[in-house]
CSV table of C-alpha atoms and ligand atoms in Angstrom, one decimal:
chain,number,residue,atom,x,y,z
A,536,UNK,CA,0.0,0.0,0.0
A,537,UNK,CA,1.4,3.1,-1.2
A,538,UNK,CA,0.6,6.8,1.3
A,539,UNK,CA,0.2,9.7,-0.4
A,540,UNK,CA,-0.4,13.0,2.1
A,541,UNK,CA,-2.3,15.8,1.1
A,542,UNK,CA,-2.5,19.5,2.5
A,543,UNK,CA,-6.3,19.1,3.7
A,544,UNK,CA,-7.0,23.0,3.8
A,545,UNK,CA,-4.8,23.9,0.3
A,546,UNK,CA,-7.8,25.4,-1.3
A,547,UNK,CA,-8.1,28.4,1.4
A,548,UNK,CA,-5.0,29.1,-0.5
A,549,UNK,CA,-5.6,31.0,-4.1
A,550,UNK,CA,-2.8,33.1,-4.8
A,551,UNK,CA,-3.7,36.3,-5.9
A,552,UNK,CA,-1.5,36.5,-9.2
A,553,UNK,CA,1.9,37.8,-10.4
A,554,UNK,CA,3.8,40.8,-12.2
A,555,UNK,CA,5.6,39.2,-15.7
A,556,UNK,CA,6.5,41.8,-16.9
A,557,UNK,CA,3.9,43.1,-19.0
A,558,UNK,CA,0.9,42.8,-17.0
A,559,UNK,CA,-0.5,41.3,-13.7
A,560,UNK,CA,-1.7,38.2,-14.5
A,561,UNK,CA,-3.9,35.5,-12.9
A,562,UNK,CA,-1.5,32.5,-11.3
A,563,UNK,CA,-1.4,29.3,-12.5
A,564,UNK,CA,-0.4,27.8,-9.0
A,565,UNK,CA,-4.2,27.2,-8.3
A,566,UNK,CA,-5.7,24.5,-5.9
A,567,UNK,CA,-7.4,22.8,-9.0
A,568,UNK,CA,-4.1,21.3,-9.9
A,569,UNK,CA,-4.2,19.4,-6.9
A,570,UNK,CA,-7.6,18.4,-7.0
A,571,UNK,CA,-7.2,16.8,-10.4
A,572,UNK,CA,-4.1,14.9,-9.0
A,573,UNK,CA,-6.3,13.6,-6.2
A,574,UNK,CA,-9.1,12.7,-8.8
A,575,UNK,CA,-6.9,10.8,-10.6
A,576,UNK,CA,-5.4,8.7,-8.0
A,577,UNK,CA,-8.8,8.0,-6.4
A,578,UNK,CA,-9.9,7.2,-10.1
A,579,UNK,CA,-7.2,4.4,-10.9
A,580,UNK,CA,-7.8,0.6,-9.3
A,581,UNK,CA,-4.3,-0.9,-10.1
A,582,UNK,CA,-2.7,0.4,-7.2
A,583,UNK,CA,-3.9,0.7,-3.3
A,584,UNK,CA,-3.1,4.4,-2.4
A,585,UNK,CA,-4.1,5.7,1.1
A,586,UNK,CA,-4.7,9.5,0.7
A,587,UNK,CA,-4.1,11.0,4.2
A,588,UNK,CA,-3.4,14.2,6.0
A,589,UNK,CA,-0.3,14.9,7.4
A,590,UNK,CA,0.4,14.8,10.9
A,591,UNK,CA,1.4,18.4,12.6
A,592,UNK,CA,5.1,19.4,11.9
A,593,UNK,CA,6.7,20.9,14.6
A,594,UNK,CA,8.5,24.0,14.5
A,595,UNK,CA,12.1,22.3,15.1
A,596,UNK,CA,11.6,20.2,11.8
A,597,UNK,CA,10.7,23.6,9.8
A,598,UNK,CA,13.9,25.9,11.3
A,599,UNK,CA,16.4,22.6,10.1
A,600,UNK,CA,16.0,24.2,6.9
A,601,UNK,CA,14.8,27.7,7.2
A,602,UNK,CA,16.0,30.9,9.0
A,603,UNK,CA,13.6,31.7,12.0
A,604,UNK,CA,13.4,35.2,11.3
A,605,UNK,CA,11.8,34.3,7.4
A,606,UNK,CA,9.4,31.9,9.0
A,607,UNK,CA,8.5,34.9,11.2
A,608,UNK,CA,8.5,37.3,8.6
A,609,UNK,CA,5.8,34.5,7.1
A,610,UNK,CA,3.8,34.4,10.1
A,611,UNK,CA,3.3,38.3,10.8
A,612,UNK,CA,2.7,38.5,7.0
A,613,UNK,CA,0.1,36.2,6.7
A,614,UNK,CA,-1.5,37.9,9.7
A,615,UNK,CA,-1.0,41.0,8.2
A,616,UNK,CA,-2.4,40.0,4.9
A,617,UNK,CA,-6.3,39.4,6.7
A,618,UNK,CA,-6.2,43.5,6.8
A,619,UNK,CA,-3.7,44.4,3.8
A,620,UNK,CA,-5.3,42.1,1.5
A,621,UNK,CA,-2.3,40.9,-0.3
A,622,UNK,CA,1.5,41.5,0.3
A,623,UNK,CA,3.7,41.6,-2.9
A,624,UNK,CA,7.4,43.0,-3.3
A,625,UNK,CA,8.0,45.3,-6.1
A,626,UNK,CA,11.4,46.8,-4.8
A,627,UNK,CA,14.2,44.9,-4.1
A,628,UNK,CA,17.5,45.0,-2.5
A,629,UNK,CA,19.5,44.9,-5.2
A,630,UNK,CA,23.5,46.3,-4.5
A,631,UNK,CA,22.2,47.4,-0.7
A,632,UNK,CA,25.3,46.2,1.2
A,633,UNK,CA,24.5,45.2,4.9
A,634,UNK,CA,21.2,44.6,4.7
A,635,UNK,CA,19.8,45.4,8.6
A,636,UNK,CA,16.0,43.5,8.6
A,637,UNK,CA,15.5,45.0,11.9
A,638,UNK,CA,15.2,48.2,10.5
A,639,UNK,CA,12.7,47.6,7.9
A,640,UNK,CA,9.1,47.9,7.7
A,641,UNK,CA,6.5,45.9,5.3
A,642,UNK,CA,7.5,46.5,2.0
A,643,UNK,CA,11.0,46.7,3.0
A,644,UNK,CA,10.5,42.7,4.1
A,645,UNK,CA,8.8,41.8,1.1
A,646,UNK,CA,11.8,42.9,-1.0
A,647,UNK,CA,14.2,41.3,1.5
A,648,UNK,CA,12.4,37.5,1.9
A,649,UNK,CA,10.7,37.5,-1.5
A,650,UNK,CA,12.7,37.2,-4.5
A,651,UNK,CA,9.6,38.0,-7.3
A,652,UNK,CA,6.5,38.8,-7.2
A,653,UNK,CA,4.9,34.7,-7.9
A,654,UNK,CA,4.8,34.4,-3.9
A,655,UNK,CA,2.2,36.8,-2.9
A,656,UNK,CA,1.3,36.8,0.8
A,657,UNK,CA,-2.5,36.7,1.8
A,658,UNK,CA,-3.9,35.4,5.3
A,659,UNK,CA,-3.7,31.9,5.0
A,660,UNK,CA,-0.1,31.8,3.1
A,661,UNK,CA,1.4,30.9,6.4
A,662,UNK,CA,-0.9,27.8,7.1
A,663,UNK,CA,-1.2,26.5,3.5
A,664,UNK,CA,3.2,26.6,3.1
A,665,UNK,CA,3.1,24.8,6.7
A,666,UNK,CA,0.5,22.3,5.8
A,667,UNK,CA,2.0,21.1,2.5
A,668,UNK,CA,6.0,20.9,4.4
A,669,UNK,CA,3.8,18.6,7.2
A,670,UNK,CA,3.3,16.5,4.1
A,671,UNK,CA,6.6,16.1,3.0
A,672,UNK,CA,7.9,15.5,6.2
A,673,UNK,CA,4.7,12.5,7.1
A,674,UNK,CA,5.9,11.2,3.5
A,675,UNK,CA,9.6,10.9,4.9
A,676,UNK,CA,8.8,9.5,8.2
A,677,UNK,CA,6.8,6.7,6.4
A,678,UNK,CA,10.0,6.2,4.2
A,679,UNK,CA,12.3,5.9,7.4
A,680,UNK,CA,9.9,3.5,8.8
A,681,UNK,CA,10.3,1.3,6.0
A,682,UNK,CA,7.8,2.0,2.9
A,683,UNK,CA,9.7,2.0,-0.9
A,684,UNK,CA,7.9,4.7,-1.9
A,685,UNK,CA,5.5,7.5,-0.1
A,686,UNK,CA,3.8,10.5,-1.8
A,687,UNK,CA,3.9,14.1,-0.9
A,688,UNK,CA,1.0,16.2,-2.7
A,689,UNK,CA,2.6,19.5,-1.7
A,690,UNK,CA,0.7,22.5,-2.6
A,691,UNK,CA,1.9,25.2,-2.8
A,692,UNK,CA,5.7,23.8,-4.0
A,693,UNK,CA,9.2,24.4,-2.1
A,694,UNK,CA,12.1,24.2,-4.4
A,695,UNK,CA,12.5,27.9,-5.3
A,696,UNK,CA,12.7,28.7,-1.2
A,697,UNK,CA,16.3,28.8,-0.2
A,698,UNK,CA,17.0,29.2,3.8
A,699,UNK,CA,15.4,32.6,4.1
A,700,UNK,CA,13.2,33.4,1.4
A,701,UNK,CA,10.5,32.9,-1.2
A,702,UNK,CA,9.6,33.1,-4.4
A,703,UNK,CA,8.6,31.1,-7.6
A,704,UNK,CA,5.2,30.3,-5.8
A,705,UNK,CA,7.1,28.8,-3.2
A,706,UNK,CA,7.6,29.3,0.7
A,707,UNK,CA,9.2,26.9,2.7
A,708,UNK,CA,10.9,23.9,0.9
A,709,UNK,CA,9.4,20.6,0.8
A,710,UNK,CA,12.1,18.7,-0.3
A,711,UNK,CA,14.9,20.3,1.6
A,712,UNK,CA,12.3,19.4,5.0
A,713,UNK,CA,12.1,15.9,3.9
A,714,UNK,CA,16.1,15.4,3.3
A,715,UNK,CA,17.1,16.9,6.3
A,716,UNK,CA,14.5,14.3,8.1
A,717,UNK,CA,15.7,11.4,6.3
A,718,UNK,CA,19.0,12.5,7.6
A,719,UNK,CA,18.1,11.5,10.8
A,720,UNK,CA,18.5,8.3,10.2
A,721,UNK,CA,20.4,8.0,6.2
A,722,UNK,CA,23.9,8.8,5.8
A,723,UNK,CA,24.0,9.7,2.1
A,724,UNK,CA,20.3,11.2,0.5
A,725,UNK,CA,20.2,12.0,-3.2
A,726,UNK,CA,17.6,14.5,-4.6
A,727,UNK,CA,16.5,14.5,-8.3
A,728,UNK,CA,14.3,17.6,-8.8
A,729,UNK,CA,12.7,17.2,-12.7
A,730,UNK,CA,10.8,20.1,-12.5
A,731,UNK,CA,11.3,22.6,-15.7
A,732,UNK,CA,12.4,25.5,-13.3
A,733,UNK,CA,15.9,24.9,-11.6
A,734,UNK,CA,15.4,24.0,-7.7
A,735,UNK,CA,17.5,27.2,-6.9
A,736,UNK,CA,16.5,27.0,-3.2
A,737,UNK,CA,16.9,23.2,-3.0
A,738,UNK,CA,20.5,23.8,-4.0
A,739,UNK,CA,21.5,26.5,-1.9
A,740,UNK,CA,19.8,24.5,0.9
A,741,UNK,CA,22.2,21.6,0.3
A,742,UNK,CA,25.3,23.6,-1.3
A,743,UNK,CA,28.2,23.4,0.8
A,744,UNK,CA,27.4,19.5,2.1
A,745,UNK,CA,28.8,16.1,0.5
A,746,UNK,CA,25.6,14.0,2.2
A,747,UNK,CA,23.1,15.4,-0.1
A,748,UNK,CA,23.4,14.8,-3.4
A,749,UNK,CA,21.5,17.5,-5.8
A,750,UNK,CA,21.0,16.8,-9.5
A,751,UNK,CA,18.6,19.2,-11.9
A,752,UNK,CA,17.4,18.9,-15.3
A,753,UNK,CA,15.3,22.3,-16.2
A,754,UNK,CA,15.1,24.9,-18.8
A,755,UNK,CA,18.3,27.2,-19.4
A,756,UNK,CA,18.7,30.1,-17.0
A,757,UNK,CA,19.5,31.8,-20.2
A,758,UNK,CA,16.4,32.3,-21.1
A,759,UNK,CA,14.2,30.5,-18.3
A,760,UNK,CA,13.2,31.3,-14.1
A,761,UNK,CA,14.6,31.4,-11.8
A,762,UNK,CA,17.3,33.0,-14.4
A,763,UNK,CA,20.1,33.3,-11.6
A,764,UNK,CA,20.9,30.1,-10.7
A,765,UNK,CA,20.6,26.4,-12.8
A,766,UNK,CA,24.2,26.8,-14.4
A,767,UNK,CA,26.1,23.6,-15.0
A,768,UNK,CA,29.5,25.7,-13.4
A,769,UNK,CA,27.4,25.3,-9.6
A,770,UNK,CA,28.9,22.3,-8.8
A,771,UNK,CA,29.0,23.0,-5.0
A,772,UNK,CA,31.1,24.4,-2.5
A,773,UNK,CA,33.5,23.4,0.6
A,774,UNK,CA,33.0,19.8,1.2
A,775,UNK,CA,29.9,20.1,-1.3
A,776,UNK,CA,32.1,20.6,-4.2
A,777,UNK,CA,31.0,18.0,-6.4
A,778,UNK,CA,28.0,17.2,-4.8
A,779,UNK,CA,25.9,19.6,-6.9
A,780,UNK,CA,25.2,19.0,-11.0
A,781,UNK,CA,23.1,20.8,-12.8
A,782,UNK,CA,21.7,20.0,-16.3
A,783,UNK,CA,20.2,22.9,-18.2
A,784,UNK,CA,19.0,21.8,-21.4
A,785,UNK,CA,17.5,24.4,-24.1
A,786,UNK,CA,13.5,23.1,-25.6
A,787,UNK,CA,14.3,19.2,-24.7
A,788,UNK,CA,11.9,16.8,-26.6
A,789,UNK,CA,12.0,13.1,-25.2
A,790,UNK,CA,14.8,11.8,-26.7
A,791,UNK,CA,17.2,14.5,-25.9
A,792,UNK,CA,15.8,14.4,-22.0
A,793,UNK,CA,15.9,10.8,-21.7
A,794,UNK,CA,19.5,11.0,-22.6
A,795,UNK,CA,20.2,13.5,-20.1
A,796,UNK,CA,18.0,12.0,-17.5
A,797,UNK,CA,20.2,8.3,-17.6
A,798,UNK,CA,23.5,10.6,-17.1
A,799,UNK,CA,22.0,12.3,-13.9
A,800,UNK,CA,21.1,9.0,-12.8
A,801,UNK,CA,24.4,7.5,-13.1
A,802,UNK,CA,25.4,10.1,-10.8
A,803,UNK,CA,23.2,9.0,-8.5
A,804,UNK,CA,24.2,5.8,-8.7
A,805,UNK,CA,28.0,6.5,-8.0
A,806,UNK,CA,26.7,8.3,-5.2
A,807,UNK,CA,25.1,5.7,-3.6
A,808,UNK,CA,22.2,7.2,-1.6
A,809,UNK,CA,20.3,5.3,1.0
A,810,UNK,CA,17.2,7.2,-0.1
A,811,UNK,CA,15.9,9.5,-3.1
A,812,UNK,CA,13.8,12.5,-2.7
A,813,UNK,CA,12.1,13.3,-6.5
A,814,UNK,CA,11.2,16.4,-6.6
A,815,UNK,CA,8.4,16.3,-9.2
A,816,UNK,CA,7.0,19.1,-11.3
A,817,UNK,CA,5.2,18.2,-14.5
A,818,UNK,CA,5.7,21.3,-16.4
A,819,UNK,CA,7.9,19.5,-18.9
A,820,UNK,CA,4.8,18.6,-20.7
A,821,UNK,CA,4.8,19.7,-24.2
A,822,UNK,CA,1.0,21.7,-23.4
A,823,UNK,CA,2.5,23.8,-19.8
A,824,UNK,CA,1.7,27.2,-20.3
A,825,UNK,CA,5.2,28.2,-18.1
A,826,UNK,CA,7.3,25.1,-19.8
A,827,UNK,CA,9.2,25.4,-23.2
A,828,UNK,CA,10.1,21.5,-22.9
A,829,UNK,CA,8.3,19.3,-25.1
A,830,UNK,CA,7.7,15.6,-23.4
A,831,UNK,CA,4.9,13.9,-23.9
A,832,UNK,CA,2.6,11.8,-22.1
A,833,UNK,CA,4.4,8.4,-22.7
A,834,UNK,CA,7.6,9.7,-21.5
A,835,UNK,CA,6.4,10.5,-18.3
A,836,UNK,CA,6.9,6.4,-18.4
A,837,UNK,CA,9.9,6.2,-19.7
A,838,UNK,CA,11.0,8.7,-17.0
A,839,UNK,CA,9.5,7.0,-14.3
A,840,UNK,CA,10.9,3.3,-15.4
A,841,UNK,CA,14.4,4.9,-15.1
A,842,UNK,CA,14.0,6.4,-12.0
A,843,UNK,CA,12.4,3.6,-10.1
A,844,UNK,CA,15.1,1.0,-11.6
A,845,UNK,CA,17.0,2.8,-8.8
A,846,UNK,CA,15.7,0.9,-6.8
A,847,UNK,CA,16.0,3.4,-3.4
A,848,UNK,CA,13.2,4.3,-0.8
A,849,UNK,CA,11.8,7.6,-2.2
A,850,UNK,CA,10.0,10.1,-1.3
A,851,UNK,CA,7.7,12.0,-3.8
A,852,UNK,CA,7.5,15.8,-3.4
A,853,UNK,CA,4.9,17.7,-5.9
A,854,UNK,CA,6.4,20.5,-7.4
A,855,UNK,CA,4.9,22.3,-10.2
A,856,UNK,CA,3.2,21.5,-13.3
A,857,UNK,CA,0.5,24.2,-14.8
A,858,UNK,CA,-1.3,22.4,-17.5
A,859,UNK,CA,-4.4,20.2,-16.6
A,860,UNK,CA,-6.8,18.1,-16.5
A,861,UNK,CA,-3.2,15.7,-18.3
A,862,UNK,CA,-1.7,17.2,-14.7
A,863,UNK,CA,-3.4,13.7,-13.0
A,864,UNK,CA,-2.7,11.3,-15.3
A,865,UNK,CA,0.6,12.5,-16.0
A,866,UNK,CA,2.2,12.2,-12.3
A,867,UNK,CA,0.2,8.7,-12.5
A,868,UNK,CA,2.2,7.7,-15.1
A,869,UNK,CA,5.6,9.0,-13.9
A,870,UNK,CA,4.7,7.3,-10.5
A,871,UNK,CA,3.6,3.5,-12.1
A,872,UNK,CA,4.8,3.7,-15.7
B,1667,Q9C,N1,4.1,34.1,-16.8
B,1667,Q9C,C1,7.3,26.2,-10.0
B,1667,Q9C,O1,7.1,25.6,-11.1
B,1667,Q9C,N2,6.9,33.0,-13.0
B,1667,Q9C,N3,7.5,27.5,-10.0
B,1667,Q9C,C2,6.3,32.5,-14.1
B,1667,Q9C,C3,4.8,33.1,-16.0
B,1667,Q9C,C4,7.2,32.1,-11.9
B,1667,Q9C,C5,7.5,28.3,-11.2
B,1667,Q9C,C6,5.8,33.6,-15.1
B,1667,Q9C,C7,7.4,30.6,-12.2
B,1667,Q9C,C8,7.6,29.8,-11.0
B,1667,Q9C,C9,7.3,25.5,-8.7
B,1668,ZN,ZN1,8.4,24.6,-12.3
């Protein structure tokens, strides 16, 4: 039987939308993409999956990965956001040398936590990020107590949140939660994130240690977001040199991603992890409005077959993915090919 936790009150959370540069527009990051997952699983027979809500996370398991002051800032925010109505950063720190927090007021924060404007704070920001890390971290316990595989239906996603900020319609990072648990107990945890964006936080999270492993495929900074970060020359630092390899590719069909994926997975390999976190985002499909990478629904099989001939207890974490109703059926066939 196969657990897969999902954030029981992620439809309180509808972000309100996001700058792009031309225009505000709407945000894709809606709690329909969840639903559809959930319809999906509940829809197919061949497998037994137990959809459950998390148990509570404590504090302690959410400051192992994130500064206390940012999940602060997140708190007050949030609280803030029942009068303000929404709290997005439009001026950023950029060049200000010695940056003193204390100092700031609220759209001094914003700019200083929040590093675009995807990540807008409204009242129940706080208790939707919190929920969806309880999952990931319920979807690691179950993996330390012995199940192959267990599911993490995060909503909203993690792996754009570094140690003390946001952004990319993320918070707090799921997958970075669930390593560091793992940890606990596994000497050596590998993370593939598959995602079309680059898992900037994820790798910043992990960067300067040699027991996580981080491996990316996504889109080219060059021309795709997070823009900053995803370059094959991170490779690490300290005694996480190494440890860190990146894979941007430029409009990857199937072929040309299936190629890359079996080289990141011989890294793995060489590694040798007692556990994988997969950090899943479906907005490689050729129809995601955000993606420019063209897979289609059979690879998502091919994928998967690869991955799971690994043959390591995993934990699945839900990143993005834009495009639905294929969104379901999709992660179905990544997860059982
Ligand atoms: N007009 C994840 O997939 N900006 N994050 C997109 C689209 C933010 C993606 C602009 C993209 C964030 C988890
Ligand atoms: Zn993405």
């Amino acid at each position: 039987m196969i657990r897969a936790f999902f954030p029981p009150n992620h439809e309180s959370y509808r972000p309100w939308g996001e700058f792009d540069g031309f225009s505000v527009e709407s945000s894709p990051e809606v709690p329909e993409r969840l639903n559809i997952i959930l319809k999906a699983i509940k829809r197919q027979k061949s497998h037994e999956i137990d959809i459950l809500t998390p148990d509570h996370i404590e504090k302690k398991n959410i400051t192992s990965v994130h500064r206390l002051d940012y999940l602060d800032f997140l708190k007050t925010a949030s609280e803030f956001g029942k009068t303000l109505e929404v709290g997005i950063p439009t001026v950023f720190p950029v060049g200000k040398q010695k940056l003193n927090k204390k100092l700031l007021g609220f759209e001094g924060l914003l700019g200083s936590y929040l590093f675009d404007t995807s990540a807008p704070i409204i009242d129940s920001t706080y208790s939707a990020a919190v929920e969806s890390a309880a999952c990931a971290f319920s979807a690691s316990k179950q993996v330390l107590k012995g199940d192959l595989i267990s599911l993490a239906l995060c909503r909203p996603p993690g792996h754009h949140a570094g140690p003390s900020y946001g952004g990319g319609y993320c918070f707090l990072n799921n997958a970075a939660i669930a390593t560091t648990n793992l940890l606990s107990k596994i000497e050596r945890v590998a993370i593939l994130d598959i995602d079309y964006h680059h898992g900037n936080g994820t790798q910043e999270i992990f960067y300067n240690t040699n027991q996580v492993l981080f491996v990316s495929i996504h889109g080219d900074p060059k021309v795709s977001f997070p823009f900053y970060w995803g370059f094959t020359e991170e490779q690490g630092a300290g005694e996480g040199k190494g440890f860190n390899h990146n894979f941007p590719l430029v409009e990857a069909t199937g072929t040309k991603y299936l190629r890359t994926l079996k080289s990141a997975l011989e890294i793995i390999r060489k590694f040798n992890p007692g556990a994988l976190v997969l950090s899943v985002g479906l907005d490689t499909y050729w129809k995601d409005p955000l993606g420019e990478f063209k897979l289609r629904q059979d690879d998502y099989k091919t994928i998967g077959k690869e991955i799971f001939r690994l043959a390591l207890p995993t934990v699945v974490i839900l990143e993005g993915g834009y495009e639905y109703p294929d969104l379901g059926t999709n992660f179905l066939r990544l997860i059982f090919y």
